[in-house]
mmCIF file of C-alpha atoms in Angstrom:
data_model
loop_
_atom_site.group_PDB
_atom_site.id
_atom_site.type_symbol
_atom_site.label_atom_id
_atom_site.label_comp_id
_atom_site.label_asym_id
_atom_site.label_seq_id
_atom_site.Cartn_x
_atom_site.Cartn_y
_atom_site.Cartn_z
ATOM 1 C CA MET N 1 -24.825 -4.816 -5.392
ATOM 2 C CA ALA N 2 -24.960 -7.278 -2.526
ATOM 3 C CA LYS N 3 -26.898 -6.205 0.553
ATOM 4 C CA LEU N 4 -24.673 -6.246 3.474
ATOM 5 C CA GLN N 5 -26.011 -7.816 6.754
ATOM 6 C CA ASP N 6 -26.196 -5.399 9.730
ATOM 7 C CA CYS N 7 -24.183 -2.769 7.791
ATOM 8 C CA PRO N 8 -23.785 0.290 9.847
ATOM 9 C CA PHE N 9 -23.349 2.537 6.757
ATOM 10 C CA GLN N 10 -25.192 3.242 3.491
ATOM 11 C CA GLN N 11 -23.811 1.420 0.603
ATOM 12 C CA GLY N 12 -22.567 3.582 -2.353
ATOM 13 C CA LYS N 13 -21.044 3.236 -5.790
ATOM 14 C CA VAL N 14 -18.489 4.740 -7.850
ATOM 15 C CA ALA N 15 -17.441 4.770 -11.608
ATOM 16 C CA GLN N 16 -15.068 1.803 -11.190
ATOM 17 C CA GLN N 17 -15.862 -1.253 -9.151
ATOM 18 C CA LYS N 18 -15.934 -4.964 -9.865
ATOM 19 C CA VAL N 19 -17.836 -7.834 -8.438
ATOM 20 C CA ILE N 20 -15.579 -10.194 -6.544
ATOM 21 C CA ASP N 21 -17.656 -13.071 -5.342
ATOM 22 C CA GLU N 22 -20.854 -15.037 -5.988
ATOM 23 C CA ASN N 23 -22.677 -12.834 -3.307
ATOM 24 C CA GLY N 24 -21.999 -9.713 -5.402
ATOM 25 C CA LEU N 25 -19.538 -7.998 -3.101
ATOM 26 C CA LEU N 26 -17.997 -5.031 -4.821
ATOM 27 C CA PHE N 27 -14.347 -4.006 -4.851
ATOM 28 C CA PRO N 28 -13.877 -1.400 -3.524
ATOM 29 C CA MET N 29 -16.728 -1.359 -0.987
ATOM 30 C CA VAL N 30 -18.101 2.156 -0.715
ATOM 31 C CA LEU N 31 -19.530 3.193 2.670
ATOM 32 C CA LEU N 32 -21.731 6.384 3.103
ATOM 33 C CA PRO N 33 -23.233 7.972 6.126
ATOM 34 C CA GLN N 34 -26.620 6.801 7.332
ATOM 35 C CA GLU N 35 -27.530 10.414 8.014
ATOM 36 C CA VAL N 36 -26.964 13.313 5.556
ATOM 37 C CA SER N 37 -27.847 16.105 7.782
ATOM 38 C CA ASP N 38 -25.136 18.221 9.484
ATOM 39 C CA GLU N 39 -26.481 17.152 12.763
ATOM 40 C CA GLY N 40 -26.683 13.582 12.104
ATOM 41 C CA ASN N 41 -23.387 13.300 10.006
ATOM 42 C CA SER N 42 -20.890 14.732 12.414
ATOM 43 C CA LEU N 43 -17.219 13.664 13.021
ATOM 44 C CA GLU N 44 -18.350 12.609 16.460
ATOM 45 C CA SER N 45 -21.040 10.308 15.172
ATOM 46 C CA PHE N 46 -18.608 8.891 12.498
ATOM 47 C CA LEU N 47 -16.082 8.026 15.259
ATOM 48 C CA HIS N 48 -18.888 6.500 17.391
ATOM 49 C CA THR N 49 -19.952 4.374 14.355
ATOM 50 C CA ILE N 50 -16.427 3.087 13.706
ATOM 51 C CA GLN N 51 -15.802 2.274 17.368
ATOM 52 C CA SER N 52 -19.153 0.429 17.749
ATOM 53 C CA ASN N 53 -18.559 -1.575 14.655
ATOM 54 C CA ARG N 54 -14.807 -2.482 14.587
ATOM 55 C CA GLU N 55 -15.723 -6.135 14.144
ATOM 56 C CA TRP N 56 -17.967 -5.476 11.051
ATOM 57 C CA ILE N 57 -15.201 -3.157 9.619
ATOM 58 C CA ASN N 58 -12.495 -5.794 10.102
ATOM 59 C CA ASP N 59 -14.492 -8.436 8.690
ATOM 60 C CA HIS N 60 -15.437 -6.674 5.612
ATOM 61 C CA LEU N 61 -11.979 -5.245 5.052
ATOM 62 C CA LYS N 62 -10.738 -8.870 5.289
ATOM 63 C CA LYS N 63 -13.351 -10.102 2.728
ATOM 64 C CA VAL N 64 -12.964 -7.257 0.232
ATOM 65 C CA GLY N 65 -9.655 -5.591 0.800
ATOM 66 C CA ALA N 66 -10.554 -2.051 0.351
ATOM 67 C CA LEU N 67 -13.152 0.154 2.017
ATOM 68 C CA LEU N 68 -13.804 3.596 0.700
ATOM 69 C CA PHE N 69 -15.451 5.949 3.270
ATOM 70 C CA ARG N 70 -17.113 8.854 1.505
ATOM 71 C CA GLY N 71 -19.290 11.701 2.582
ATOM 72 C CA PHE N 72 -18.155 12.081 6.165
ATOM 73 C CA PRO N 73 -17.150 15.356 7.519
ATOM 74 C CA LEU N 74 -13.424 15.171 7.772
ATOM 75 C CA LYS N 75 -11.770 18.678 7.560
ATOM 76 C CA SER N 76 -8.188 18.105 8.555
ATOM 77 C CA ALA N 77 -5.220 15.696 9.274
ATOM 78 C CA SER N 78 -6.333 15.946 12.968
ATOM 79 C CA ASP N 79 -9.719 14.444 11.921
ATOM 80 C CA PHE N 80 -8.139 11.782 9.978
ATOM 81 C CA ASN N 81 -5.878 10.852 13.096
ATOM 82 C CA ALA N 82 -8.966 10.631 15.030
ATOM 83 C CA VAL N 83 -10.450 8.305 12.660
ATOM 84 C CA MET N 84 -7.355 6.204 12.698
ATOM 85 C CA GLU N 85 -7.388 6.004 16.378
ATOM 86 C CA ALA N 86 -11.209 5.150 16.369
ATOM 87 C CA PHE N 87 -10.358 1.991 14.180
ATOM 88 C CA GLY N 88 -8.353 0.742 17.089
ATOM 89 C CA TRP N 89 -5.326 -0.725 15.000
ATOM 90 C CA ASP N 90 -1.825 -0.498 16.199
ATOM 91 C CA GLU N 91 0.379 2.085 14.573
ATOM 92 C CA LYS N 92 3.071 0.562 12.327
ATOM 93 C CA PRO N 93 6.287 2.627 12.002
ATOM 94 C CA TYR N 94 7.222 3.385 8.239
ATOM 95 C CA LEU N 95 10.583 1.798 7.399
ATOM 96 C CA GLY N 96 10.717 2.428 3.759
ATOM 97 C CA ALA N 97 12.998 4.939 1.896
ATOM 98 C CA ALA N 98 10.290 7.129 0.344
ATOM 99 C CA SER N 99 10.230 10.684 1.657
ATOM 100 C CA ARG N 100 7.458 11.244 4.119
ATOM 101 C CA THR N 101 6.606 13.940 6.691
ATOM 102 C CA ARG N 102 4.828 13.268 9.996
ATOM 103 C CA VAL N 103 1.902 15.666 9.921
ATOM 104 C CA VAL N 104 0.128 14.894 13.300
ATOM 105 C CA GLY N 105 -0.034 11.863 15.552
ATOM 106 C CA ARG N 106 0.112 8.711 13.365
ATOM 107 C CA VAL N 107 -0.650 10.610 10.152
ATOM 108 C CA PHE N 108 2.115 11.170 7.355
ATOM 109 C CA THR N 109 2.129 12.616 3.968
ATOM 110 C CA ALA N 110 1.827 10.114 1.275
ATOM 111 C CA ASN N 111 4.876 9.779 -1.117
ATOM 112 C CA GLU N 112 6.151 13.112 -1.829
ATOM 113 C CA ALA N 113 7.500 12.409 -5.292
ATOM 114 C CA PRO N 114 6.483 15.121 -7.942
ATOM 115 C CA LEU N 115 2.879 14.853 -8.862
ATOM 116 C CA GLU N 116 3.729 14.402 -12.527
ATOM 117 C CA GLN N 117 5.595 11.145 -11.801
ATOM 118 C CA PRO N 118 3.524 7.878 -11.486
ATOM 119 C CA ILE N 119 4.119 5.451 -8.626
ATOM 120 C CA LYS N 120 3.652 1.910 -9.730
ATOM 121 C CA PHE N 121 1.934 -0.863 -8.123
ATOM 122 C CA HIS N 122 3.401 -2.273 -4.848
ATOM 123 C CA HIS N 123 2.555 -3.614 -1.612
ATOM 124 C CA GLU N 124 3.786 -1.351 1.098
ATOM 125 C CA MET N 125 7.106 -2.349 2.745
ATOM 126 C CA ALA N 126 7.136 -5.548 0.572
ATOM 127 C CA MET N 127 10.836 -6.242 1.312
ATOM 128 C CA PHE N 128 10.189 -6.469 4.966
ATOM 129 C CA GLU N 129 8.982 -9.602 7.038
ATOM 130 C CA ASP N 130 7.139 -7.262 9.334
ATOM 131 C CA PHE N 131 5.177 -4.957 6.892
ATOM 132 C CA PRO N 132 2.080 -3.125 7.809
ATOM 133 C CA THR N 133 -1.204 -5.131 7.305
ATOM 134 C CA LYS N 134 -3.353 -2.239 6.704
ATOM 135 C CA LEU N 135 -2.895 1.269 4.966
ATOM 136 C CA ALA N 136 -5.252 4.176 5.079
ATOM 137 C CA PHE N 137 -5.238 7.283 2.914
ATOM 138 C CA TYR N 138 -7.175 10.435 3.497
ATOM 139 C CA CYS N 139 -7.872 13.183 0.752
ATOM 140 C CA GLU N 140 -7.123 16.719 2.098
ATOM 141 C CA ILE N 141 -7.024 18.436 -1.292
ATOM 142 C CA ALA N 142 -8.351 16.588 -4.475
ATOM 143 C CA PRO N 143 -6.422 17.020 -7.586
ATOM 144 C CA PRO N 144 -8.153 18.947 -10.426
ATOM 145 C CA GLU N 145 -7.037 16.348 -12.940
ATOM 146 C CA GLY N 146 -5.720 12.734 -12.659
ATOM 147 C CA GLY N 147 -4.128 11.713 -9.295
ATOM 148 C CA GLN N 148 -6.379 8.737 -8.806
ATOM 149 C CA THR N 149 -5.076 5.935 -6.458
ATOM 150 C CA ALA N 150 -5.254 2.696 -8.341
ATOM 151 C CA ILE N 151 -5.718 -0.595 -6.420
ATOM 152 C CA LEU N 152 -5.867 -4.300 -7.254
ATOM 153 C CA LEU N 153 -6.372 -7.560 -5.716
ATOM 154 C CA SER N 154 -2.993 -9.022 -5.691
ATOM 155 C CA HIS N 155 -3.934 -12.563 -5.559
ATOM 156 C CA LYS N 156 -5.583 -12.083 -9.047
ATOM 157 C CA ILE N 157 -2.064 -11.275 -10.448
ATOM 158 C CA THR N 158 -0.868 -14.630 -9.170
ATOM 159 C CA GLU N 159 -3.789 -16.543 -10.654
ATOM 160 C CA ARG N 160 -3.303 -14.990 -14.190
ATOM 161 C CA MET N 161 0.485 -15.141 -14.056
ATOM 162 C CA GLY N 162 0.179 -18.785 -13.199
ATOM 163 C CA GLU N 163 -2.067 -19.462 -16.209
ATOM 164 C CA LYS N 164 0.385 -17.578 -18.435
ATOM 165 C CA HIS N 165 3.821 -18.485 -17.093
ATOM 166 C CA PRO N 166 3.219 -21.497 -14.773
ATOM 167 C CA GLU N 167 6.747 -22.727 -14.545
ATOM 168 C CA PHE N 168 7.943 -19.071 -13.631
ATOM 169 C CA VAL N 169 5.332 -18.884 -10.906
ATOM 170 C CA SER N 170 6.201 -22.167 -9.503
ATOM 171 C CA LYS N 171 9.740 -21.204 -9.305
ATOM 172 C CA LEU N 172 8.977 -17.914 -7.778
ATOM 173 C CA GLU N 173 6.711 -19.417 -4.934
ATOM 174 C CA LYS N 174 9.556 -21.790 -3.984
ATOM 175 C CA GLU N 175 12.574 -19.352 -4.339
ATOM 176 C CA GLY N 176 11.399 -15.934 -3.908
ATOM 177 C CA LEU N 177 13.276 -12.930 -5.245
ATOM 178 C CA ILE N 178 16.515 -11.154 -4.468
ATOM 179 C CA TYR N 179 16.617 -7.480 -4.343
ATOM 180 C CA SER N 180 19.722 -5.155 -4.439
ATOM 181 C CA THR N 181 19.339 -1.669 -3.620
ATOM 182 C CA MET N 182 21.441 1.406 -2.973
ATOM 183 C CA CYS N 183 21.052 4.091 -0.374
ATOM 184 C CA PRO N 184 22.749 7.378 -0.545
ATOM 185 C CA ALA N 185 24.262 8.987 2.690
ATOM 186 C CA GLU N 186 22.040 12.107 2.428
ATOM 187 C CA ASP N 187 18.259 12.676 1.260
ATOM 188 C CA ASP N 188 17.911 12.921 -2.376
ATOM 189 C CA PRO N 189 15.547 15.508 -2.915
ATOM 190 C CA ASN N 190 15.445 15.019 -6.699
ATOM 191 C CA ASN N 191 14.049 11.495 -6.276
ATOM 192 C CA PHE N 192 12.291 12.243 -2.843
ATOM 193 C CA LEU N 193 14.315 9.353 -1.234
ATOM 194 C CA ARG N 194 15.534 9.435 2.467
ATOM 195 C CA GLY N 195 19.305 8.773 2.796
ATOM 196 C CA TRP N 196 20.710 6.253 5.293
ATOM 197 C CA GLN N 197 21.724 9.016 7.659
ATOM 198 C CA THR N 198 17.968 9.959 7.977
ATOM 199 C CA LEU N 199 16.659 6.455 7.867
ATOM 200 C CA TYR N 200 18.808 5.175 10.728
ATOM 201 C CA ASN N 201 19.405 8.509 12.535
ATOM 202 C CA THR N 202 23.229 8.264 12.418
ATOM 203 C CA LYS N 203 26.292 9.266 10.534
ATOM 204 C CA ASP N 204 28.274 6.246 11.722
ATOM 205 C CA LYS N 205 28.413 3.434 9.027
ATOM 206 C CA GLU N 206 28.757 0.515 11.457
ATOM 207 C CA GLU N 207 25.695 1.841 13.463
ATOM 208 C CA ALA N 208 23.711 2.238 10.274
ATOM 209 C CA GLU N 209 24.434 -1.514 9.347
ATOM 210 C CA ARG N 210 23.246 -2.729 12.690
ATOM 211 C CA LYS N 211 20.038 -0.695 12.528
ATOM 212 C CA ALA N 212 19.474 -1.751 8.948
ATOM 213 C CA ILE N 213 19.702 -5.484 10.039
ATOM 214 C CA ASP N 214 17.447 -4.762 13.041
ATOM 215 C CA SER N 215 14.865 -3.009 10.725
ATOM 216 C CA GLY N 216 13.554 -6.539 9.456
ATOM 217 C CA LEU N 217 15.455 -6.424 6.152
ATOM 218 C CA LYS N 218 16.960 -9.945 5.643
ATOM 219 C CA MET N 219 20.413 -8.817 4.622
ATOM 220 C CA SER N 220 22.797 -11.229 3.057
ATOM 221 C CA LYS N 221 25.301 -8.516 2.496
ATOM 222 C CA VAL N 222 26.017 -4.710 3.410
ATOM 223 C CA SER N 223 28.659 -3.078 1.403
ATOM 224 C CA TRP N 224 29.732 0.540 0.801
ATOM 225 C CA ASP N 225 30.704 2.528 -2.381
ATOM 226 C CA GLY N 226 32.102 5.591 -0.844
ATOM 227 C CA ASN N 227 29.247 6.950 1.272
ATOM 228 C CA LYS N 228 26.538 5.021 -0.635
ATOM 229 C CA MET N 229 25.063 2.047 1.350
ATOM 230 C CA ILE N 230 24.387 -0.972 -0.759
ATOM 231 C CA PHE N 231 21.938 -3.774 0.347
ATOM 232 C CA GLN N 232 22.035 -7.372 -0.969
ATOM 233 C CA LEU N 233 18.952 -9.083 0.503
ATOM 234 C CA GLU N 234 18.439 -12.782 1.031
ATOM 235 C CA PRO N 235 15.721 -14.339 -1.063
ATOM 236 C CA ILE N 236 12.340 -12.898 -0.005
ATOM 237 C CA ALA N 237 9.176 -14.847 -0.054
ATOM 238 C CA SER N 238 7.291 -13.123 -3.066
ATOM 239 C CA ILE N 239 4.097 -15.011 -3.081
ATOM 240 C CA ARG N 240 2.375 -15.144 0.337
ATOM 241 C CA ILE N 241 -0.605 -17.085 1.374
ATOM 242 C CA VAL N 242 -3.270 -14.807 2.935
ATOM 243 C CA ASP N 243 -6.169 -16.194 4.934
ATOM 244 C CA GLY N 244 -5.465 -19.782 3.704
ATOM 245 C CA ASP N 245 -7.014 -19.279 0.190
ATOM 246 C CA LYS N 246 -5.348 -16.257 -1.434
ATOM 247 C CA LYS N 247 -1.916 -16.334 -3.125
ATOM 248 C CA ALA N 248 -0.871 -12.632 -2.898
ATOM 249 C CA TRP N 249 1.867 -11.489 -5.589
ATOM 250 C CA PHE N 250 3.610 -9.930 -2.744
ATOM 251 C CA ASN N 251 6.685 -8.516 -4.646
ATOM 252 C CA LEU N 252 8.082 -5.377 -6.266
ATOM 253 C CA LEU N 253 8.166 -6.766 -9.901
ATOM 254 C CA PRO N 254 5.423 -4.354 -10.918
ATOM 255 C CA LEU N 255 7.378 -1.443 -9.463
ATOM 256 C CA SER N 256 10.780 -2.400 -10.639
ATOM 257 C CA GLY N 257 9.828 -3.115 -14.132
ATOM 258 C CA LEU N 258 12.293 -4.240 -16.796
ATOM 259 C CA GLU N 259 15.131 -1.810 -15.996
ATOM 260 C CA HIS N 260 15.450 -2.767 -12.351
ATOM 261 C CA ALA N 261 13.952 -6.085 -12.112
ATOM 262 C CA PRO N 262 15.149 -8.228 -9.227
ATOM 263 C CA SER N 263 16.612 -11.825 -9.721
ATOM 264 C CA LEU N 264 15.060 -15.093 -8.774
ATOM 265 C CA GLY N 265 16.219 -16.747 -5.494
ATOM 266 C CA ASP N 266 18.667 -18.770 -7.492
ATOM 267 C CA GLY N 267 20.309 -15.778 -8.899
ATOM 268 C CA SER N 268 18.817 -16.262 -12.569
ATOM 269 C CA VAL N 269 17.507 -13.370 -14.422
ATOM 270 C CA ILE N 270 13.662 -13.028 -14.834
ATOM 271 C CA PRO N 271 12.747 -13.336 -18.510
ATOM 272 C CA LYS N 272 11.643 -10.151 -20.245
ATOM 273 C CA GLU N 273 8.313 -11.626 -21.377
ATOM 274 C CA VAL N 274 7.476 -12.466 -17.682
ATOM 275 C CA VAL N 275 8.073 -8.878 -16.694
ATOM 276 C CA GLU N 276 5.942 -7.573 -19.497
ATOM 277 C CA SER N 277 3.149 -9.869 -18.693
ATOM 278 C CA CYS N 278 3.203 -8.784 -15.239
ATOM 279 C CA LEU N 279 3.013 -5.046 -16.201
ATOM 280 C CA GLN N 280 0.160 -5.602 -18.597
ATOM 281 C CA ILE N 281 -1.953 -7.764 -16.122
ATOM 282 C CA VAL N 282 -1.590 -5.271 -13.219
ATOM 283 C CA GLU N 283 -2.992 -2.494 -15.484
ATOM 284 C CA GLU N 284 -5.793 -4.854 -16.701
ATOM 285 C CA GLU N 285 -6.868 -5.587 -13.189
ATOM 286 C CA ALA N 286 -6.479 -2.087 -11.768
ATOM 287 C CA ILE N 287 -9.310 -0.077 -10.337
ATOM 288 C CA GLU N 288 -8.939 3.649 -10.041
ATOM 289 C CA VAL N 289 -10.352 5.605 -7.025
ATOM 290 C CA LYS N 290 -11.043 9.208 -8.080
ATOM 291 C CA TRP N 291 -10.479 11.251 -4.949
ATOM 292 C CA GLU N 292 -13.126 13.534 -3.383
ATOM 293 C CA VAL N 293 -12.204 15.839 -0.321
ATOM 294 C CA GLY N 294 -12.781 13.960 2.887
ATOM 295 C CA ASP N 295 -12.425 10.366 1.424
ATOM 296 C CA VAL N 296 -10.761 7.812 3.582
ATOM 297 C CA VAL N 297 -9.582 4.669 1.890
ATOM 298 C CA VAL N 298 -8.497 1.578 3.995
ATOM 299 C CA LEU N 299 -6.496 -1.083 2.404
ATOM 300 C CA ASP N 300 -5.730 -4.768 3.407
ATOM 301 C CA ASN N 301 -1.949 -4.533 2.453
ATOM 302 C CA ARG N 302 -1.749 -8.257 2.742
ATOM 303 C CA PHE N 303 -3.521 -8.752 -0.677
ATOM 304 C CA ILE N 304 -4.038 -5.262 -2.041
ATOM 305 C CA MET N 305 -1.530 -3.427 -4.270
ATOM 306 C CA HIS N 306 -1.829 0.213 -4.825
ATOM 307 C CA ALA N 307 -0.428 2.921 -7.277
ATOM 308 C CA ARG N 308 -0.580 6.470 -7.938
ATOM 309 C CA ARG N 309 -1.467 8.196 -11.275
ATOM 310 C CA PRO N 310 0.147 11.383 -12.404
ATOM 311 C CA SER N 311 -1.868 14.521 -11.588
ATOM 312 C CA LYS N 312 -1.973 18.169 -11.951
ATOM 313 C CA PRO N 313 -1.352 20.156 -8.657
ATOM 314 C CA PRO N 314 -2.587 20.722 -6.097
ATOM 315 C CA ARG N 315 -3.163 17.250 -4.566
ATOM 316 C CA ARG N 316 -2.526 16.353 -0.977
ATOM 317 C CA ILE N 317 -3.189 12.633 0.360
ATOM 318 C CA LEU N 318 -2.210 11.743 3.757
ATOM 319 C CA ALA N 319 -1.317 8.165 4.955
ATOM 320 C CA SER N 320 -1.369 6.094 8.101
ATOM 321 C CA PHE N 321 0.268 2.551 8.506
ATOM 322 C CA CYS N 322 -1.308 -0.023 10.810
ATOM 323 C CA ASN N 323 -1.361 -3.586 12.017
#
């Protein structure tokens, strides 16, 4: 384990970590309280440590991509909200279609899909130009079995896909991907998706179209199938340069899979073997965070993908989106 200079926290270890540089930095970086007594390890002291060390936290988040704060006395959504305020990052509105409920302040429920369903790897709001650069998750109730949040270094996917499918990756980098998606009028409780009337707070189709375009989605076409809104998006950059040296696999191919794969920017179909390679590589690169009550995980959404493993109830993870 690398010794962190001027680290305001104790370093910890978890079952799954990997060394990511020549200095021995571990992914994810596990940060524990300096003081373990109730008096020394209070919420107030944690907030003060965050506020006093924002530059250190930002620097190491940028280096590692994932920080796991463990052992701090967070008891509620309000405590998590206070932590998010202490980091000093701007709140980023959530514009995606997944069903979420605001709990308090800048804290929302994580994806409300049934716990037995996995949520595959993705960057949050990858179809938007103005996506949140940071995500944070808080464990209010740890599941009795399963329910890990899996994370990976997105640029490692680009590297490995480039070794296996260099022509495809070169084409992807130049052309991007085209997504087509359908949004029902009303919320779909079976799939835990928000309808366009909820997304855009209107029942008027023309107003919904205007708000969709203003949301940051690059529309090439909006059409209607009855009351279903169909988005055809312009080609979206699907490999993004992060901090000058990381080529993030910033697309929804791991989430879409074979059945709903997008097309390349020229309209051509993505070969089956390319999709299969991508799905295999993301699982090989994945690190699973087994939740403990009170955990806070902060991710750099620019180059970290995340996923949710199936679990037995109860499990309650809260989320916040930031820039």
